[in-house]
PDB file of C-alpha atoms and ligand atoms in Angstrom:
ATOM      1  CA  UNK A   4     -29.676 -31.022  63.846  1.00 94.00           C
ATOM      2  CA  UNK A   5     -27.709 -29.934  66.880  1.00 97.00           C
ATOM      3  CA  UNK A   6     -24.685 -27.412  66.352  1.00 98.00           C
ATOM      4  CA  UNK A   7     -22.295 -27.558  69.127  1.00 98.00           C
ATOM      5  CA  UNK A   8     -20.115 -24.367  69.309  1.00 98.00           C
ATOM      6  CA  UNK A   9     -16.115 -24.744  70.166  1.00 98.00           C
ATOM      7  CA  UNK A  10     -13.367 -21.900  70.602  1.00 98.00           C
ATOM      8  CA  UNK A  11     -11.218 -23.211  68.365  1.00 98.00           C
ATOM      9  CA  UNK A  12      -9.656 -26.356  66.848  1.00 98.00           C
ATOM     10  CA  UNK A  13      -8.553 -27.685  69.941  1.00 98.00           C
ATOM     11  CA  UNK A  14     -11.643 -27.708  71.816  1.00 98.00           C
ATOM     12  CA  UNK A  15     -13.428 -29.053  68.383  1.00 98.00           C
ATOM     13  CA  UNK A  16     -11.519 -31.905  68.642  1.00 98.00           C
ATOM     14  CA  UNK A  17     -11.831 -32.429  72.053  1.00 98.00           C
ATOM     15  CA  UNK A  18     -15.559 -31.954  72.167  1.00 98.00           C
ATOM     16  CA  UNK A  19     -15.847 -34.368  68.926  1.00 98.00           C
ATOM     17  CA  UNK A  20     -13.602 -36.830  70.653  1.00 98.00           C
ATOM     18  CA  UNK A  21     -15.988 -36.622  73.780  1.00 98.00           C
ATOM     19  CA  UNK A  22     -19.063 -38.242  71.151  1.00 98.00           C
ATOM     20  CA  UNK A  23     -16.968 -40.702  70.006  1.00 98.00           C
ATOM     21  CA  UNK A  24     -15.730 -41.651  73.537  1.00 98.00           C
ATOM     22  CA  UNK A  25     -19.473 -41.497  74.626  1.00 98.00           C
ATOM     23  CA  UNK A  26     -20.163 -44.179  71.638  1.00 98.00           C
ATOM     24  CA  UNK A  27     -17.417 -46.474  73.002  1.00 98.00           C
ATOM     25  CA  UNK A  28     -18.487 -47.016  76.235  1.00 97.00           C
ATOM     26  CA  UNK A  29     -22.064 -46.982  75.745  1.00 97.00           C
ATOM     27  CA  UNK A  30     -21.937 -49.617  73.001  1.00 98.00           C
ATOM     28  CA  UNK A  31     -18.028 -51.491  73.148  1.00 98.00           C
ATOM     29  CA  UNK A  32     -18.424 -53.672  69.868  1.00 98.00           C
ATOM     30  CA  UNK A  33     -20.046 -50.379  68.255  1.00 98.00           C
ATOM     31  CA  UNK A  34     -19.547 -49.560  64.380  1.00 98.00           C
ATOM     32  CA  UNK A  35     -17.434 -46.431  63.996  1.00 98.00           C
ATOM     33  CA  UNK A  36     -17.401 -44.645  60.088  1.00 98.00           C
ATOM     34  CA  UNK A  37     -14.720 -42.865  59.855  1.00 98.00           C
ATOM     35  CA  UNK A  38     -13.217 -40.025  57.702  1.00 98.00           C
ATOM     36  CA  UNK A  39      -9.854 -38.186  56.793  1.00 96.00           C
ATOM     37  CA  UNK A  40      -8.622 -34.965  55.859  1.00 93.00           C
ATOM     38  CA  UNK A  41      -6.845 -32.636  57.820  1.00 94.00           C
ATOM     39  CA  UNK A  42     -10.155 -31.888  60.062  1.00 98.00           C
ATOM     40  CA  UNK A  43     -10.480 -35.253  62.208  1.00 98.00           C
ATOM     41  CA  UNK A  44      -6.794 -35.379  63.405  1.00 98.00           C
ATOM     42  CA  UNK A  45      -7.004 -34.116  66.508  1.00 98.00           C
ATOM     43  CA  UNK A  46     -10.384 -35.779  67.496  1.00 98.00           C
ATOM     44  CA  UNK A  47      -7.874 -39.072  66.833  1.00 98.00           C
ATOM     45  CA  UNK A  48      -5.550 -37.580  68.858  1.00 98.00           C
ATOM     46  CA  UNK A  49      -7.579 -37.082  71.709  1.00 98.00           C
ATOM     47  CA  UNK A  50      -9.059 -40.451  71.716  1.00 98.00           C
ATOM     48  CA  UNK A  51      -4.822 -41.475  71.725  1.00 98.00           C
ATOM     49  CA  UNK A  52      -4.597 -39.495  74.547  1.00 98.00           C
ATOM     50  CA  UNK A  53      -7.915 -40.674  76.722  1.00 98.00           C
ATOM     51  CA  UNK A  54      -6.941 -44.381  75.295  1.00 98.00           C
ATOM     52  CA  UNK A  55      -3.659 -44.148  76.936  1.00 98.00           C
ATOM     53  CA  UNK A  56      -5.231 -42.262  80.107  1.00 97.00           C
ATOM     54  CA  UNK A  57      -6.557 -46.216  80.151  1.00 97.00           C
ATOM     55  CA  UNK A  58     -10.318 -44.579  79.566  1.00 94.00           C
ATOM     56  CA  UNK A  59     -10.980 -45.696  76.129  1.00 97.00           C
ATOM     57  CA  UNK A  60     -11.212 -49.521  75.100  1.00 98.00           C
ATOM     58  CA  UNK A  61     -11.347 -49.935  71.613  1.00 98.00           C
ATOM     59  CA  UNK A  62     -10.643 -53.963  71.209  1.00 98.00           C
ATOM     60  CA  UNK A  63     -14.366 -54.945  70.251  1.00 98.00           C
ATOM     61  CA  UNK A  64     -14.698 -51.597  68.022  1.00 98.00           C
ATOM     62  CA  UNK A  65     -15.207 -52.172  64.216  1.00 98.00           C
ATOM     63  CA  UNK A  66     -14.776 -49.000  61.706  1.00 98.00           C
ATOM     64  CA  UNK A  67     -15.262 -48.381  58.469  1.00 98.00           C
ATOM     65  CA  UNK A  68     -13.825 -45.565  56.792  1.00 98.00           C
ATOM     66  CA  UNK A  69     -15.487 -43.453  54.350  1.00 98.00           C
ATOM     67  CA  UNK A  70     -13.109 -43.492  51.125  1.00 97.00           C
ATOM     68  CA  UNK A  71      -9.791 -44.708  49.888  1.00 97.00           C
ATOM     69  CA  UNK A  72      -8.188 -43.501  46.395  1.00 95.00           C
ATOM     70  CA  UNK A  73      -8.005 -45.531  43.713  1.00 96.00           C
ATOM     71  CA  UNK A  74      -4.630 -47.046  42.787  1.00 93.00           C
ATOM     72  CA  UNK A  75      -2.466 -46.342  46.659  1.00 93.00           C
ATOM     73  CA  UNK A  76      -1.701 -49.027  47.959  1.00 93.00           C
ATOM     74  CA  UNK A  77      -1.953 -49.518  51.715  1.00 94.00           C
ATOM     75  CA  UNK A  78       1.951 -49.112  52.115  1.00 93.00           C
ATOM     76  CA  UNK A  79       1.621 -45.745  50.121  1.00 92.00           C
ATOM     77  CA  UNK A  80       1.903 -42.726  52.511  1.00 91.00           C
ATOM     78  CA  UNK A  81      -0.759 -40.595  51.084  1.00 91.00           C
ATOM     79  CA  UNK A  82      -3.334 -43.554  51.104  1.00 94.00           C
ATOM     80  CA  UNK A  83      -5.900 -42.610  53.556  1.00 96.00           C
ATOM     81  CA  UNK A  84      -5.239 -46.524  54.684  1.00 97.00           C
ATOM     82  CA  UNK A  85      -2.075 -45.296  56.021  1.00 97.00           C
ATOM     83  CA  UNK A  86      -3.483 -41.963  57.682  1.00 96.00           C
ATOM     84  CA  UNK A  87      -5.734 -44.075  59.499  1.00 98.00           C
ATOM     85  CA  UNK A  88      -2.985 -46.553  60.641  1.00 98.00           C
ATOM     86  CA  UNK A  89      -0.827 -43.697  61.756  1.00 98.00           C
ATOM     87  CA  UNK A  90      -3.137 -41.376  63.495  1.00 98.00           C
ATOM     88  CA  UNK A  91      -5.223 -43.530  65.116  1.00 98.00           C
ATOM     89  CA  UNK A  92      -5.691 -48.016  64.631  1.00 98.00           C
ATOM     90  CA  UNK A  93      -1.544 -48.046  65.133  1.00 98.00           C
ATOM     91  CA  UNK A  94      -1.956 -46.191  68.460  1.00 98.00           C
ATOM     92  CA  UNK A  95      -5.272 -47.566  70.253  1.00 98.00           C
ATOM     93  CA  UNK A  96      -6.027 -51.544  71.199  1.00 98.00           C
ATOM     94  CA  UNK A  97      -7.953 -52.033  67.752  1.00 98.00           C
ATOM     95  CA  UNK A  98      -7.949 -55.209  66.020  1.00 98.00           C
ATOM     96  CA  UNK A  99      -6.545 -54.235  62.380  1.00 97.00           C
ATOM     97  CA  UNK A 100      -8.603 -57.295  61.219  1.00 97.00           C
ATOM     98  CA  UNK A 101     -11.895 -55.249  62.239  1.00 98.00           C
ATOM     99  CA  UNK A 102     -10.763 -52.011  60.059  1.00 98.00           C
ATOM    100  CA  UNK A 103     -11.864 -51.330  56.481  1.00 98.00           C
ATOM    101  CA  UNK A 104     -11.164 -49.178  54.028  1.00 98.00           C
ATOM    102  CA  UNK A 105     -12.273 -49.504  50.342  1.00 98.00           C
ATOM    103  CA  UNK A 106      -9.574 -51.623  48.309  1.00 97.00           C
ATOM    104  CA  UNK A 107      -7.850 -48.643  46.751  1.00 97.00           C
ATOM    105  CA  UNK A 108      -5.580 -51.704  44.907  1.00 96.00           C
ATOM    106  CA  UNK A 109      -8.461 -53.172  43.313  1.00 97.00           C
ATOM    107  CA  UNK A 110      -8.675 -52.147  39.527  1.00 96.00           C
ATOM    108  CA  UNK A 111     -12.383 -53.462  38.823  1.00 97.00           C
ATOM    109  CA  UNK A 112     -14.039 -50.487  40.456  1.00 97.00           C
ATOM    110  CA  UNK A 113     -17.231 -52.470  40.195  1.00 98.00           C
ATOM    111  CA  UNK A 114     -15.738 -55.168  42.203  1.00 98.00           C
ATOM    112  CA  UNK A 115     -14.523 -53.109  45.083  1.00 98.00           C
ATOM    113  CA  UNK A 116     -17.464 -50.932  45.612  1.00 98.00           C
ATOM    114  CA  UNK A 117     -19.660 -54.236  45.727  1.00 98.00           C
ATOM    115  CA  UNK A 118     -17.362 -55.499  48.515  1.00 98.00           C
ATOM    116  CA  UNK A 119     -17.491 -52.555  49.959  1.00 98.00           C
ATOM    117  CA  UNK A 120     -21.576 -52.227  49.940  1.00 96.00           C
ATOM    118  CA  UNK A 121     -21.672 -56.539  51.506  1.00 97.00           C
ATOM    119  CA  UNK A 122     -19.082 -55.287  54.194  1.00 97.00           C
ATOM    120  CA  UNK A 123     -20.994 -52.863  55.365  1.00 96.00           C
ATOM    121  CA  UNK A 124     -24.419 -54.617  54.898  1.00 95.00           C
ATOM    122  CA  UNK A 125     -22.795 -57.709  56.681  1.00 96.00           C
ATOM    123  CA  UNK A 126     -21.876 -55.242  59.796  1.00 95.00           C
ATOM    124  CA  UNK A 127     -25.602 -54.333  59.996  1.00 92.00           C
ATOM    125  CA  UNK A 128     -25.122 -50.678  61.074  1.00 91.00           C
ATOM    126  CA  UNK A 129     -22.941 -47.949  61.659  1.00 97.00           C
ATOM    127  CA  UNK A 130     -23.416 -46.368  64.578  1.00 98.00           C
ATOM    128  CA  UNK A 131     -21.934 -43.334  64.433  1.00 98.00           C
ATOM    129  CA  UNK A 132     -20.173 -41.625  61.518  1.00 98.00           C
ATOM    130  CA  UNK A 133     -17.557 -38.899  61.302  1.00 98.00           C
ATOM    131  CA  UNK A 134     -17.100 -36.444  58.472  1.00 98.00           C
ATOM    132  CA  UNK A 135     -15.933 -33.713  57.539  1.00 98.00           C
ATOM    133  CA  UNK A 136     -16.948 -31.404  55.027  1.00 98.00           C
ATOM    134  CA  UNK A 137     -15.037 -30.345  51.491  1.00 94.00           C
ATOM    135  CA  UNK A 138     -15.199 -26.364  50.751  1.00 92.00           C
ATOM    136  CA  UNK A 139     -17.224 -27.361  47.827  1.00 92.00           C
ATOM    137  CA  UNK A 140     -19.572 -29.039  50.399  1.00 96.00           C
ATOM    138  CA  UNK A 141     -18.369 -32.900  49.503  1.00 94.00           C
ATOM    139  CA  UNK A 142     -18.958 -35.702  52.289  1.00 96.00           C
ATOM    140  CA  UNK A 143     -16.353 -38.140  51.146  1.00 95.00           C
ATOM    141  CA  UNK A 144     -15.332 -38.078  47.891  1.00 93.00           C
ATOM    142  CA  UNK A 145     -19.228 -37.429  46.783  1.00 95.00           C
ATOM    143  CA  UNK A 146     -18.750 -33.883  44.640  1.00 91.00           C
ATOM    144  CA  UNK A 147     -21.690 -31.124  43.399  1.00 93.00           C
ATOM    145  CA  UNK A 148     -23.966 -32.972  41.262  1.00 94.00           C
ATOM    146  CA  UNK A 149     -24.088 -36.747  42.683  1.00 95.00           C
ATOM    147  CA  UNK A 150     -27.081 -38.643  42.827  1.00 96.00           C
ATOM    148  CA  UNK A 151     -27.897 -39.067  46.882  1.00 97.00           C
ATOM    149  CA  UNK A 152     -28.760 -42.164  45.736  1.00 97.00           C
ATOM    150  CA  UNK A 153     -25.381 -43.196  45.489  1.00 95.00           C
ATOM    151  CA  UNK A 154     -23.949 -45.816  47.062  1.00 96.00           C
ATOM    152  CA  UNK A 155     -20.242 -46.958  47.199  1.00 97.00           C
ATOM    153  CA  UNK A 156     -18.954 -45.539  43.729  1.00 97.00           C
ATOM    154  CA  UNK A 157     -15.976 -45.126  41.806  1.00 97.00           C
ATOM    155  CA  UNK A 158     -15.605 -40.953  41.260  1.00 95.00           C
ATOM    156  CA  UNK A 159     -13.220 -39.244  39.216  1.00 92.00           C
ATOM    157  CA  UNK A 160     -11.916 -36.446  41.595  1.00 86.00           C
ATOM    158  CA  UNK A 161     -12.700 -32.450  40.760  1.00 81.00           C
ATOM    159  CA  UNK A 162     -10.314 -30.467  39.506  1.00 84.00           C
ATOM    160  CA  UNK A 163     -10.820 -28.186  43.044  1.00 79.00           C
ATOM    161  CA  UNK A 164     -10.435 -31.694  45.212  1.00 77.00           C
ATOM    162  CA  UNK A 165      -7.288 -32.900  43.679  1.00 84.00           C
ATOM    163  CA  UNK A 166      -5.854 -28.787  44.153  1.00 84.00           C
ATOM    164  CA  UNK A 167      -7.036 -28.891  47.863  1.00 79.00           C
ATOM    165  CA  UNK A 168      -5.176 -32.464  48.086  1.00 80.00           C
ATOM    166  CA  UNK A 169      -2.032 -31.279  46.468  1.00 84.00           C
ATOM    167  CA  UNK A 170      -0.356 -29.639  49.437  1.00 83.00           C
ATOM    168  CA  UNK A 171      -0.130 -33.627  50.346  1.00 81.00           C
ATOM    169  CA  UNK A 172       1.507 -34.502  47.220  1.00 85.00           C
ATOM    170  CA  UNK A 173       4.934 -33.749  45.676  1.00 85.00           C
ATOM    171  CA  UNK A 174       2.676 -32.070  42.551  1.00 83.00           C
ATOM    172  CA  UNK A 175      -0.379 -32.164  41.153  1.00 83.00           C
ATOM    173  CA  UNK A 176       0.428 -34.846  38.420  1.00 84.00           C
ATOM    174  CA  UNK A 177       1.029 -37.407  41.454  1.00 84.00           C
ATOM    175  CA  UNK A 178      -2.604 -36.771  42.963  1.00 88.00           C
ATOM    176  CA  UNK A 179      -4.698 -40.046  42.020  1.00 92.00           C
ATOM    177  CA  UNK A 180      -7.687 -38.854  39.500  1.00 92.00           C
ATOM    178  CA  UNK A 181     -10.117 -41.376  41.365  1.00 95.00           C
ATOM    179  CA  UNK A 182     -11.484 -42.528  44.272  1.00 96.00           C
ATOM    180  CA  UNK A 183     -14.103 -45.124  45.926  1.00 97.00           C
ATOM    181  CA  UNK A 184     -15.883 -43.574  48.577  1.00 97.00           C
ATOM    182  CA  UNK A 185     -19.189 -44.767  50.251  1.00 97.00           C
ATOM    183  CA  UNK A 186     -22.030 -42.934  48.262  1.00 97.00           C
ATOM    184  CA  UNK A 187     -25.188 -40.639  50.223  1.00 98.00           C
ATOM    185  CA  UNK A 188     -27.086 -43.441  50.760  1.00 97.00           C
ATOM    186  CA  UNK A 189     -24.395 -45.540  52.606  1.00 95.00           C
ATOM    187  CA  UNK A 190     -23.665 -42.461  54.538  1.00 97.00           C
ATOM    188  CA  UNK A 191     -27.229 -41.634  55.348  1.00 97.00           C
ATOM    189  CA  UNK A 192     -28.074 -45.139  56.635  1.00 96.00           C
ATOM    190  CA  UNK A 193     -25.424 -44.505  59.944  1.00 97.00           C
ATOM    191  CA  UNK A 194     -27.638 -44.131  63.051  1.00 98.00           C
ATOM    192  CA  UNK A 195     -25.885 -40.595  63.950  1.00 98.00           C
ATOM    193  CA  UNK A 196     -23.792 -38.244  62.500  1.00 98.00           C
ATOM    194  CA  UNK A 197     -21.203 -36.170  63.499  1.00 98.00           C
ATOM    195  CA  UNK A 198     -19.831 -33.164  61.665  1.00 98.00           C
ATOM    196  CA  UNK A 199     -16.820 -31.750  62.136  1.00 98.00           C
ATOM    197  CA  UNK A 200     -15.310 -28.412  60.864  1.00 98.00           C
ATOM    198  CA  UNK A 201     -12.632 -25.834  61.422  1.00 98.00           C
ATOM    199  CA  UNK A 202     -11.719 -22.706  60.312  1.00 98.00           C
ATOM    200  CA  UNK A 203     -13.191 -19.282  58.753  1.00 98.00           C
ATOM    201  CA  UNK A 204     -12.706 -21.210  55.033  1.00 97.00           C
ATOM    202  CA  UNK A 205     -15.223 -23.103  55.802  1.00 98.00           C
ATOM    203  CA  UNK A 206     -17.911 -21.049  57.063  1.00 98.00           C
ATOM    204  CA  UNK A 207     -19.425 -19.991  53.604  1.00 98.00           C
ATOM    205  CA  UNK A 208     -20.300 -23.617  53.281  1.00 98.00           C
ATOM    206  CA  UNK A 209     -21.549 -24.585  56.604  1.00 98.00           C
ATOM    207  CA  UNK A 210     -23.927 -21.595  55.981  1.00 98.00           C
ATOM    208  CA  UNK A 211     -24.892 -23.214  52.543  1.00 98.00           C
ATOM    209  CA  UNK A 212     -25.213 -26.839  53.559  1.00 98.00           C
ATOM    210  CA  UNK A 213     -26.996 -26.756  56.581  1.00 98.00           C
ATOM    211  CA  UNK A 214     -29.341 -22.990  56.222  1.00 97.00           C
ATOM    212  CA  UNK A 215     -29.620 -23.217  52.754  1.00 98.00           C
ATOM    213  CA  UNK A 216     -31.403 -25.398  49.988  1.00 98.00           C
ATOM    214  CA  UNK A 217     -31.472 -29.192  50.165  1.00 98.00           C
ATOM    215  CA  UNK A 218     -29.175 -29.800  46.816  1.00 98.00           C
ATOM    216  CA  UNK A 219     -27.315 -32.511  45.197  1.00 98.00           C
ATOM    217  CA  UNK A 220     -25.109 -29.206  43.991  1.00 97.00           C
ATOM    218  CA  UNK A 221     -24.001 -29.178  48.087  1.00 98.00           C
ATOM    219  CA  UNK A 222     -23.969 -33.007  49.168  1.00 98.00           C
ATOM    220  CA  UNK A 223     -24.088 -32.101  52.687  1.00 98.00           C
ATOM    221  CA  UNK A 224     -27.547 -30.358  52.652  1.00 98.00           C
ATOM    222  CA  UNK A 225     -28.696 -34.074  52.594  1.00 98.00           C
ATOM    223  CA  UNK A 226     -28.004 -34.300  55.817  1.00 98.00           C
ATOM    224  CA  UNK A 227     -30.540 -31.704  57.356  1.00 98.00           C
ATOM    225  CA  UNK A 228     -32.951 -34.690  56.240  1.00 98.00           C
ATOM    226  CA  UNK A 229     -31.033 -37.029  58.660  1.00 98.00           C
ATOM    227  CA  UNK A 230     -32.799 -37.224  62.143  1.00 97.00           C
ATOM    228  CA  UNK A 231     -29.810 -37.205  64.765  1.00 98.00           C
ATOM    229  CA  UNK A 232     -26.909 -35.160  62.698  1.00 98.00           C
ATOM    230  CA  UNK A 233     -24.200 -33.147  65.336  1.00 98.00           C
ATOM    231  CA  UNK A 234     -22.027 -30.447  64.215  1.00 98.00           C
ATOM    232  CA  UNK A 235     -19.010 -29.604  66.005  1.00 98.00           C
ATOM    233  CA  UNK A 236     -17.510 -26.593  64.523  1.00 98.00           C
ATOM    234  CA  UNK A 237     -15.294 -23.916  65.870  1.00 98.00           C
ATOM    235  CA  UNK A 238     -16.510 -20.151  66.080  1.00 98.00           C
ATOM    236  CA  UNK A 239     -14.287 -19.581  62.506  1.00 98.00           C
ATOM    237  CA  UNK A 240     -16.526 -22.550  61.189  1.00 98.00           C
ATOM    238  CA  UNK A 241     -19.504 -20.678  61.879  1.00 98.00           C
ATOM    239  CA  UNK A 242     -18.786 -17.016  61.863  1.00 98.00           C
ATOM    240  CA  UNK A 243     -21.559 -16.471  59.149  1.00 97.00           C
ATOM    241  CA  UNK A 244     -24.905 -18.362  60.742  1.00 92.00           C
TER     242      UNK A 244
HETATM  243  P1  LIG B  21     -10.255 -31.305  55.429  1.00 91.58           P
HETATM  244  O1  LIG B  21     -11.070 -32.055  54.310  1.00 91.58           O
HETATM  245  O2  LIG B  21     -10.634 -31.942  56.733  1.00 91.58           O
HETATM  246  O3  LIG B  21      -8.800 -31.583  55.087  1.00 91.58           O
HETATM  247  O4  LIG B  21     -10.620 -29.858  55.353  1.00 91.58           O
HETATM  248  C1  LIG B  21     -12.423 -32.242  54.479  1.00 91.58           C
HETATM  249  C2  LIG B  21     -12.986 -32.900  53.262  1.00 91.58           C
HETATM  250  O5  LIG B  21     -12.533 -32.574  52.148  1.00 91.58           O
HETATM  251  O6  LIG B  21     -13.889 -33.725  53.407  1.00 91.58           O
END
């Protein structure tokens, strides 16, 4: 596990940005996971900005994002379909027929989280994924207690999750109660892994996930069992190791 250090959010994002880049051009028709949340934003926006520089080609990359809520449809603002359209596949060269997202519209949860496992089977692997990490220590929408065995699932959101998601929400009542996201396994199986996190709320949980016990309780202490993990996290993020 390497932990790279950054001053602040800024240089977070641009040193997470500078790992994706590197993916790019070393591999062109690479597999890119990707995640939302308020964390990854301005790595996107740096990749904008070094796309439009003309450094970045992104027309043979294929990504595959992490989780999509259950019942927003793509058109929906708060579908994470739409955050990925408007911070990032709407603003580089990607072909929107080489994006994917679970199928938050599909009611037979069995059905779209079998899709979702043949997509990504049929891509072979995912090079590199980016997450971030939920103050409860969530990758995705996997929350305390799921099996790492997991693979793409159908979870009912916490009661913590849906209050962290309000603030994007007119209330609470109008945050969807489920989600598919790609389960531990799925997430485990990318060749490397890049963590990002910001900010002095989420240093109690960096320390737990990645110095503390291996748990189900903290989904992201998995990942000190994957071999090439990354953290980028500002000095906030890891005021306490
Ligand atoms: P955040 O969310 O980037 O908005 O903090 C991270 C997460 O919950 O995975």
């Amino acid at each position: 596990m390497k932990i790279i250090r950054a001053k602040d959010y800024k240089d977070m994002s641009r040193k997470a940005a500078n790992i994706v880049s590197a993916q790019i051009i070393m591999k062109p028709n690479c597999v890119l996971g990707l995640a939302t949340g308020s964390t990854p934003i301005g790595t996107y926006a740096q990749l904008v900005e070094w796309y439009n520089k003309g450094d970045l080609d992104f027309s043979e990359v294929t990504t595959v994002n992490l989780d999509e809520y259950k019942g927003l449809s793509r058109d929906n603002e708060q579908s994470y379909y739409y955050f990925m359209k408007e911070n990032l596949f709407s603003k580089v060269n990607i072909n929107p027929e080489r994006t994917f997202l679970p199928d938050g519209m599909e009611t037979d949860s069995d059905k779209a989280c079998s899709d979702y496992n043949r997509l990504i089977a049929n891509l072979g692997e995912v090079d590199l994924q980016v997450l971030g990490i939920g103050h409860n220590g969530h990758i995705g929408f996997n929350e305390p207690g799921t099996s790492f065995e997991a693979e793409t699932h159908c979870v009912d959101l916490t009661e913590s999750t849906m209050k962290a998601n309000q603030r994007f929400f007119e209330s609470i009542d109008d945050v969807p109660r489920q989600a598919y996201t790609m389960g531990i396994k799925t997430i485990m199986q990318a060749k490397k892994i890049l963590l990002l996190a910001s900010g002095e709320d989420k240093a109690q949980i960096i320390k737990e996930a990645f110095f503390g016990p291996i748990t189900p309780q903290v989904q992201a202490s998995v990942l000190q069992l994957h071999n090439d993990v990354t953290i980028v996290a500002d000095e906030a993020a890891l005021s306490l190791i």
